[in-house]
mmCIF file of C-alpha atoms in Angstrom:
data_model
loop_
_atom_site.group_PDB
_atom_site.id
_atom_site.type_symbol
_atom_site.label_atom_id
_atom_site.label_comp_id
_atom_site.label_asym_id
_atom_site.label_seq_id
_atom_site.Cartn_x
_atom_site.Cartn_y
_atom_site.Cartn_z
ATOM 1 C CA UNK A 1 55.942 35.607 106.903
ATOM 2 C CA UNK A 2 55.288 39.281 105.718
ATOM 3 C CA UNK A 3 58.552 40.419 104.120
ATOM 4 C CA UNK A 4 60.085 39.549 101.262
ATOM 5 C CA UNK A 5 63.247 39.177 103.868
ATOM 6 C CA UNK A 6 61.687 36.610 105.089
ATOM 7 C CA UNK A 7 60.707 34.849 101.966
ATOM 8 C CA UNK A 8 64.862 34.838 101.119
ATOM 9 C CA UNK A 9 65.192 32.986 104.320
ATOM 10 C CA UNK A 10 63.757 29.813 102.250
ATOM 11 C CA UNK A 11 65.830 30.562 99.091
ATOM 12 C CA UNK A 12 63.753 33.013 97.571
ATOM 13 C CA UNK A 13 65.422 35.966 95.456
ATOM 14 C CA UNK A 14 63.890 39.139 95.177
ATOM 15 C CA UNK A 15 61.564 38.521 91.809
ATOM 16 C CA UNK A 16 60.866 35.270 92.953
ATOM 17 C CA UNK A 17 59.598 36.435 96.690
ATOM 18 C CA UNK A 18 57.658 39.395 94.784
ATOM 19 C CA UNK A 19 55.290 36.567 92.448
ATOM 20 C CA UNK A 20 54.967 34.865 95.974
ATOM 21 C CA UNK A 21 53.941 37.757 97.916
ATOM 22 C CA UNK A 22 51.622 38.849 94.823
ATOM 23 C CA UNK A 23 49.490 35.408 95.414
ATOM 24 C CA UNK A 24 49.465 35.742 98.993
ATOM 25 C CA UNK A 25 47.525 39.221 98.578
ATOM 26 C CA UNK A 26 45.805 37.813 95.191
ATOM 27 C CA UNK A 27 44.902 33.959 96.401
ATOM 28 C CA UNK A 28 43.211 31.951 93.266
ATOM 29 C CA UNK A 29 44.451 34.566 90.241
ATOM 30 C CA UNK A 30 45.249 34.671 86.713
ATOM 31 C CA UNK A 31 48.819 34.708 85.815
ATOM 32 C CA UNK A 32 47.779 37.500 83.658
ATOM 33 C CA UNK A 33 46.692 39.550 86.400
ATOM 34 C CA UNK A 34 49.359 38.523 88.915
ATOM 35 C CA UNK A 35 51.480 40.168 86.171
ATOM 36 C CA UNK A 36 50.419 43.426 86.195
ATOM 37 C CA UNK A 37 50.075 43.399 90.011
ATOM 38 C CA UNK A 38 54.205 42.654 90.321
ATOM 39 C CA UNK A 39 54.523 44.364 87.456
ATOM 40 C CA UNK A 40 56.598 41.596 85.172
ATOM 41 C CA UNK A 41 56.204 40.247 82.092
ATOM 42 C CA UNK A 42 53.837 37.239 81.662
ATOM 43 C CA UNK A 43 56.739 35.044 80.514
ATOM 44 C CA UNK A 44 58.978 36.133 83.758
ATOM 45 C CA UNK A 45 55.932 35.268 85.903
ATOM 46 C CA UNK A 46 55.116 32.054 84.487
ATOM 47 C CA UNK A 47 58.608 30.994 84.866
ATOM 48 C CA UNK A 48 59.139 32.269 88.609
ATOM 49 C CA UNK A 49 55.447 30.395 89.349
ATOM 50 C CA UNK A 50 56.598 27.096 87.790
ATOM 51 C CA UNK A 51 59.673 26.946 89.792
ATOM 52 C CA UNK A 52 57.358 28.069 93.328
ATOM 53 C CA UNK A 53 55.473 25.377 92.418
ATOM 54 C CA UNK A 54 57.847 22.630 92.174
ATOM 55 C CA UNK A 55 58.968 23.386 95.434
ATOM 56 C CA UNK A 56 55.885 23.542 96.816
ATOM 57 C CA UNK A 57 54.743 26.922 98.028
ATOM 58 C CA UNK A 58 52.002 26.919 94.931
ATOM 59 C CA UNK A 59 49.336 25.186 93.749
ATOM 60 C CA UNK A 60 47.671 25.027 90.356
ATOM 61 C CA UNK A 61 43.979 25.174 90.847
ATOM 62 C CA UNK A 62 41.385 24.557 87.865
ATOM 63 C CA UNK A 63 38.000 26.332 87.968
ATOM 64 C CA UNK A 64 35.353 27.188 85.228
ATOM 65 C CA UNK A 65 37.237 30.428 84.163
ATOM 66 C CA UNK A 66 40.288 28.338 83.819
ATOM 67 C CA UNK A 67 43.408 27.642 85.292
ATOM 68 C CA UNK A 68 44.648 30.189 88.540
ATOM 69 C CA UNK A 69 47.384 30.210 91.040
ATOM 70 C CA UNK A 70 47.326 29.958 94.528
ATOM 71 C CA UNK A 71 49.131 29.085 97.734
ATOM 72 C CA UNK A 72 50.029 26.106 99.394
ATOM 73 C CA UNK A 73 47.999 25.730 102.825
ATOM 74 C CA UNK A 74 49.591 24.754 105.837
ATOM 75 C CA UNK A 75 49.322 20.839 105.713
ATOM 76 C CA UNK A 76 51.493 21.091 102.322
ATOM 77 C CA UNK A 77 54.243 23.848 104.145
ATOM 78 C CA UNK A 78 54.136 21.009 106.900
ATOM 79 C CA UNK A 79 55.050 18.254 104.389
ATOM 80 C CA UNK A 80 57.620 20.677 102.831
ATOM 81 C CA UNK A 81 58.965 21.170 105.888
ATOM 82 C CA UNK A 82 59.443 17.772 107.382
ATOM 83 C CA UNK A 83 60.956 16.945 103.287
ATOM 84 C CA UNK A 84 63.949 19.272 103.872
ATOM 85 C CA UNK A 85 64.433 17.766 107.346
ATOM 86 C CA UNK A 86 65.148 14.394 105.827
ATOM 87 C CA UNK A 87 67.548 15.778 103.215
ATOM 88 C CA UNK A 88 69.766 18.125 105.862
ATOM 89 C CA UNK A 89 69.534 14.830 107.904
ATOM 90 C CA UNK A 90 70.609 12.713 104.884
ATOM 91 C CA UNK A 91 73.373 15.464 104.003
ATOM 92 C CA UNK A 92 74.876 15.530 107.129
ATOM 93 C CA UNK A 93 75.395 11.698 107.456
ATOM 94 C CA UNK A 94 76.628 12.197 103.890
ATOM 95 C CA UNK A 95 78.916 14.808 105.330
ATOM 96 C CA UNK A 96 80.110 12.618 108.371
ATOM 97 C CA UNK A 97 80.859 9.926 106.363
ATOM 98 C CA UNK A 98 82.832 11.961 104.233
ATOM 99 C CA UNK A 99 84.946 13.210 106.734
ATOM 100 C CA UNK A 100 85.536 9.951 108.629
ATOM 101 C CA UNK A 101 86.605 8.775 104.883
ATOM 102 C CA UNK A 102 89.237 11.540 104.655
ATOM 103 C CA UNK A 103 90.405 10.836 108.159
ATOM 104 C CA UNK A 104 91.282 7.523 107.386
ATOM 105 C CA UNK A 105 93.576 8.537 104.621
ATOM 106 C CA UNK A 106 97.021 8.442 105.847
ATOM 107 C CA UNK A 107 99.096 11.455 104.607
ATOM 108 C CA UNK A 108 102.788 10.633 103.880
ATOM 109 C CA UNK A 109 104.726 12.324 106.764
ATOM 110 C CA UNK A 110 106.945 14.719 104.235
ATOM 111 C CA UNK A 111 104.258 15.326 101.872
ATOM 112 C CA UNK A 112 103.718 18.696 101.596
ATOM 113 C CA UNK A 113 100.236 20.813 100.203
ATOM 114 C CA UNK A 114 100.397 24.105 99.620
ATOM 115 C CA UNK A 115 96.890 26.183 99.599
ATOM 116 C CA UNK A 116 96.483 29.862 98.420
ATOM 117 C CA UNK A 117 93.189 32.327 99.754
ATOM 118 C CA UNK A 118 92.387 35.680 98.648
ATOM 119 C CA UNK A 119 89.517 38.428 99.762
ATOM 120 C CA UNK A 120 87.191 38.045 102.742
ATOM 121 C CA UNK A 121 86.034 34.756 101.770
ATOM 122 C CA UNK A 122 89.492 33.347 101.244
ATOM 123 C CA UNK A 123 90.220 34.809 104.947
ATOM 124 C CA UNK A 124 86.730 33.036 105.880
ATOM 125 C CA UNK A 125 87.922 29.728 104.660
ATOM 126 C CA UNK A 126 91.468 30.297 106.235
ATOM 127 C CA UNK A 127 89.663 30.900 109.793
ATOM 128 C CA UNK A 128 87.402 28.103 109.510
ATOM 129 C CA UNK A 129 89.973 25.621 108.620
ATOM 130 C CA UNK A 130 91.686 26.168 111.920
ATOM 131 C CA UNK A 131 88.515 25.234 113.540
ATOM 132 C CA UNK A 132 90.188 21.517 112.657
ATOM 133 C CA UNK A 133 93.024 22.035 115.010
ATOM 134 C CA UNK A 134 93.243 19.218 117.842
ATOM 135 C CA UNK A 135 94.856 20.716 120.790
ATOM 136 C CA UNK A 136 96.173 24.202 121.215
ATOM 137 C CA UNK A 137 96.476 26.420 118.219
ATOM 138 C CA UNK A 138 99.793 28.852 118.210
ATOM 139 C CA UNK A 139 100.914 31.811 116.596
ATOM 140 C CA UNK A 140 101.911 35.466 116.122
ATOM 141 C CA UNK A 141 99.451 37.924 115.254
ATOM 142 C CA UNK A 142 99.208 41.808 114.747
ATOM 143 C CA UNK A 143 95.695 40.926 115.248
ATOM 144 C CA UNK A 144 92.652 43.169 113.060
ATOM 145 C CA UNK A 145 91.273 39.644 111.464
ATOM 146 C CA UNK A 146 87.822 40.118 113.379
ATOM 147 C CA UNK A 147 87.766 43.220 110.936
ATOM 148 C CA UNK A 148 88.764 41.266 107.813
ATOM 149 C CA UNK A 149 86.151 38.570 108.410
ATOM 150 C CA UNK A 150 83.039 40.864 109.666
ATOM 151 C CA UNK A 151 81.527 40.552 112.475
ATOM 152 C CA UNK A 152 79.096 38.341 112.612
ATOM 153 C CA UNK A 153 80.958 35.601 110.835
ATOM 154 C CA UNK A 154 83.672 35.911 113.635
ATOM 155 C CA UNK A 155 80.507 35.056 116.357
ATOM 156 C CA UNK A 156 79.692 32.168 114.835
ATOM 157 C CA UNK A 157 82.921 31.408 114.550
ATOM 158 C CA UNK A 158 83.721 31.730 118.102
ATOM 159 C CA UNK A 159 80.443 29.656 119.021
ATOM 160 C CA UNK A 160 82.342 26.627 117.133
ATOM 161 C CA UNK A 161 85.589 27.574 118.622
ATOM 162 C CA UNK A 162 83.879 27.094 122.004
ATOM 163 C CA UNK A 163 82.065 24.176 121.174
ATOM 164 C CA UNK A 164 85.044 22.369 120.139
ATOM 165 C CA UNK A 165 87.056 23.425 123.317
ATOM 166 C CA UNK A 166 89.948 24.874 121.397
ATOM 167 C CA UNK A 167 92.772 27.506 122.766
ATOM 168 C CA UNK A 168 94.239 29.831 120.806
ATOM 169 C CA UNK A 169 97.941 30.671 122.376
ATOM 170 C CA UNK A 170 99.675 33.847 120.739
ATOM 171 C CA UNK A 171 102.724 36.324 121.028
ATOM 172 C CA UNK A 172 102.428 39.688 119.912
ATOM 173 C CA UNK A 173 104.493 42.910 119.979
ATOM 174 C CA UNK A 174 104.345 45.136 122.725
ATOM 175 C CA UNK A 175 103.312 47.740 119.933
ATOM 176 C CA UNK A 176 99.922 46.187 119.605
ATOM 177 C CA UNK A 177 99.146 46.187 123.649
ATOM 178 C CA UNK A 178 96.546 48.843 122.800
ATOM 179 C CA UNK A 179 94.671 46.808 120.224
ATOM 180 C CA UNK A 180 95.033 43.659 122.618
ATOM 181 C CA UNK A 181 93.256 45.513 125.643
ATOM 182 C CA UNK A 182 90.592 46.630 123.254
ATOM 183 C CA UNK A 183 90.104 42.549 122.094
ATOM 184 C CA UNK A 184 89.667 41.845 125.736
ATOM 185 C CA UNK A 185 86.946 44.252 126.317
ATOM 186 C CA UNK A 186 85.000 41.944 124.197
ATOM 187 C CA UNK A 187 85.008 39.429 127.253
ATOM 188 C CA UNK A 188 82.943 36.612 126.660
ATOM 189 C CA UNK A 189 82.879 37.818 122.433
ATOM 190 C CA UNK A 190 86.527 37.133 122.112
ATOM 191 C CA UNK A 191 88.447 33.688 122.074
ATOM 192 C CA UNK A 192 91.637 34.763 123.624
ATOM 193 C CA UNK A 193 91.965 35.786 127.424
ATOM 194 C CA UNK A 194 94.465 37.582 128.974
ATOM 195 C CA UNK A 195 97.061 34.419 130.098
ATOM 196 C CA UNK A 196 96.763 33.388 126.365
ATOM 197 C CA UNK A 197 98.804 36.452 125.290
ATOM 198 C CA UNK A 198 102.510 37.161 126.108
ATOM 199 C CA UNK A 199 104.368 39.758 124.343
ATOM 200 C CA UNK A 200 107.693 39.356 122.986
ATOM 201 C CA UNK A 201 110.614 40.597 124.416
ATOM 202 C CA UNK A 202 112.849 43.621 122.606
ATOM 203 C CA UNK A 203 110.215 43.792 120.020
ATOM 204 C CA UNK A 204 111.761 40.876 118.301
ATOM 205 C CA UNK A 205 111.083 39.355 115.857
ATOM 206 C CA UNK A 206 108.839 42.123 114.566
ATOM 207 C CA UNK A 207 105.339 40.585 113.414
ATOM 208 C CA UNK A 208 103.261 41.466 110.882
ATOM 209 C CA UNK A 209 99.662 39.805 109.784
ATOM 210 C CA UNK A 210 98.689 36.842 111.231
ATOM 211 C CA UNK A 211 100.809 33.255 111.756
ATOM 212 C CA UNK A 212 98.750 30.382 113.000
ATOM 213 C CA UNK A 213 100.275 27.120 113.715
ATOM 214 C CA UNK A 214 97.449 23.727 114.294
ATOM 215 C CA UNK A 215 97.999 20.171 113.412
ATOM 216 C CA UNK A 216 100.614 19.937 111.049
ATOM 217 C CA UNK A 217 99.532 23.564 108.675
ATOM 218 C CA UNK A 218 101.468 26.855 108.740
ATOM 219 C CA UNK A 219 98.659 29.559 108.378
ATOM 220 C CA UNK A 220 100.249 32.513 107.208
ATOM 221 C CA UNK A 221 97.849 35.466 106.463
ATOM 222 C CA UNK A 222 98.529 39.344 105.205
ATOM 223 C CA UNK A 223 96.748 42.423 104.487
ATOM 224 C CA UNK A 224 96.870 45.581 103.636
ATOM 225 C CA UNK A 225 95.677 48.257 101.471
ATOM 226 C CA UNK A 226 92.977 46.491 101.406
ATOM 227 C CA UNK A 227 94.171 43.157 100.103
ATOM 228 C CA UNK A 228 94.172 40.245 101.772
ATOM 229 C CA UNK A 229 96.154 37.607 100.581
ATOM 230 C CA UNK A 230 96.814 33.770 102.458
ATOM 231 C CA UNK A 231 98.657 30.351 102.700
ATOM 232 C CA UNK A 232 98.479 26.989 104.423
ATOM 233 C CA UNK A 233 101.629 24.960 104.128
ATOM 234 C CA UNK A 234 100.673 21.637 105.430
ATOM 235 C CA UNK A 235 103.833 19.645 106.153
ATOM 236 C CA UNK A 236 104.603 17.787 109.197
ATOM 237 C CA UNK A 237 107.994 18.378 110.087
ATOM 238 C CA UNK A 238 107.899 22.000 108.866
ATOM 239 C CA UNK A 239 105.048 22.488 111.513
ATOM 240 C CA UNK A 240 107.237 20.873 114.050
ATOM 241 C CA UNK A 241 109.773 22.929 113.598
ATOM 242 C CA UNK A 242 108.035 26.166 114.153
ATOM 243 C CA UNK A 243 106.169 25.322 117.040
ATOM 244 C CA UNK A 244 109.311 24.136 118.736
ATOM 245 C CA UNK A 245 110.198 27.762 117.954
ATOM 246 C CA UNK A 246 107.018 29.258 119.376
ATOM 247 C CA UNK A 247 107.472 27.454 122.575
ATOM 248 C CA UNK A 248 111.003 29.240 123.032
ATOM 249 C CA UNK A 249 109.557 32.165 122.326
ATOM 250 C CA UNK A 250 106.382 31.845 124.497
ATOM 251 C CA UNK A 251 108.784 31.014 127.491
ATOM 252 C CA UNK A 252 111.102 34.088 127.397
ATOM 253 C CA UNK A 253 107.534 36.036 126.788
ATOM 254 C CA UNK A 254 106.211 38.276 129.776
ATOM 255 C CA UNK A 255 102.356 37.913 130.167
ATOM 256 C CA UNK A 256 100.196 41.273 130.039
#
């Protein structure tokens, strides 16, 4: 490593990747002279060094001029290493188990949950969770969400999409054929193709955000000005209902 970009890439914030950097270029110093070299108060440095050194990227060495600061070698990054191996491993069986525990809770058939998003991350959360859908996701769109979510979240995103093998069916307004040819530029960078989209015929009914149907949850997600605002009405038979609807709809649509 050689940036403190880097250093944030194993959880280091910006004063804390600064002390670490200042004992790479100062190996086996005092913390009173790592402080004036980062340029922090002794207190601030002792604390950030303390914490580095619980998580092992520093090393306490005693001499005859006293006690001075230094890296971990390689051997102890290696041990480091192979430690948060065994916890992601041991958090993702955690994880699995979890969610085989939650599938095995039987919902009551007209039970109905009702979950509200707002902002980017509450549009995040509202993408992601249709990454649950088994079998074909349906809806209405005005489309723009790649926008809402940024960029890059939207590839990895996609790359989960793909992995899982889902389809995304939709019907649009012949309004937004311009925006649609634009999505399919994207080719390979876009999770609809072109026999996934029919438009709806005389404009009606006129759509506006974004209307997602999967499992048994109504996604229903606006914006504008600005604001994003979201909901997920999970309920079985409402979901029924509507994607009886859609597939009305999707028949008496023309295909671009």
């Amino acid at each position: 490593m050689s940036s403190l970009t880097d250093f944030a890439k194993i959880g280091l914030n910006d004063e804390e990747s600064q002390v670490y950097e200042g004992v790479i270029a100062n190996p086996e110093t005092s913390v009173q002279r790592l402080s004036r070299v980062v340029g922090m108060p002794r207190t601030t440095t002792y604390r950030i060094l303390d914490k580095l050194v619980d998580m092992g990227l520093l090393v306490w060495v005693i001499g005859e001029r006293g006690r001075k600061i230094t890296y971990a070698d390689e051997g102890s990054l290696d041990h480091l290493l192979q430690t948060k191996e065994a916890e992601i491993s041991e958090f993702r069986i955690g994880i699995t188990n979890l969610k085989n525990r939650l599938r095995s809770v039987e919902k009551v058939s007209d039970a109905t949950e009702v979950r509200y998003y707002t902002g980017k991350e509450g549009a995040r959360q509202m993408l992601w969770n249709m990454l649950r859908a088994d079998g074909d996701m349906v809806g209405y769109t005005e489309f723009g969400q790649i926008e809402l979510v940024g960029e890059n979240f939207y590839r990895k995103w996609l790359d989960e999409f793909r992995l899982r093998k889902l389809r995304d069916r939709v019907l649009v307004n012949a309004k937004y054929v311009d925006q649609i040819k634009h999505n399919l530029k994207r080719g390979g960078d876009y999770q609809l193709s072109k026999s996934d989209i029919r438009i709806l015929p005389n404009g009606h009914p006129d759509i506006s955000g974004d209307h997602t149907l999967y499992n048994d949850v109504y996604s229903i997600m606006y914006w504008t000005a600005g604001r994003i605002v979201g909901i997920e009405v999970e309920n079985r038979e409402l979901a029924k209902l509507h994607r009886g609807i859609f597939e009305v709809l999707w028949k008496s649509g023309r295909g671009l």
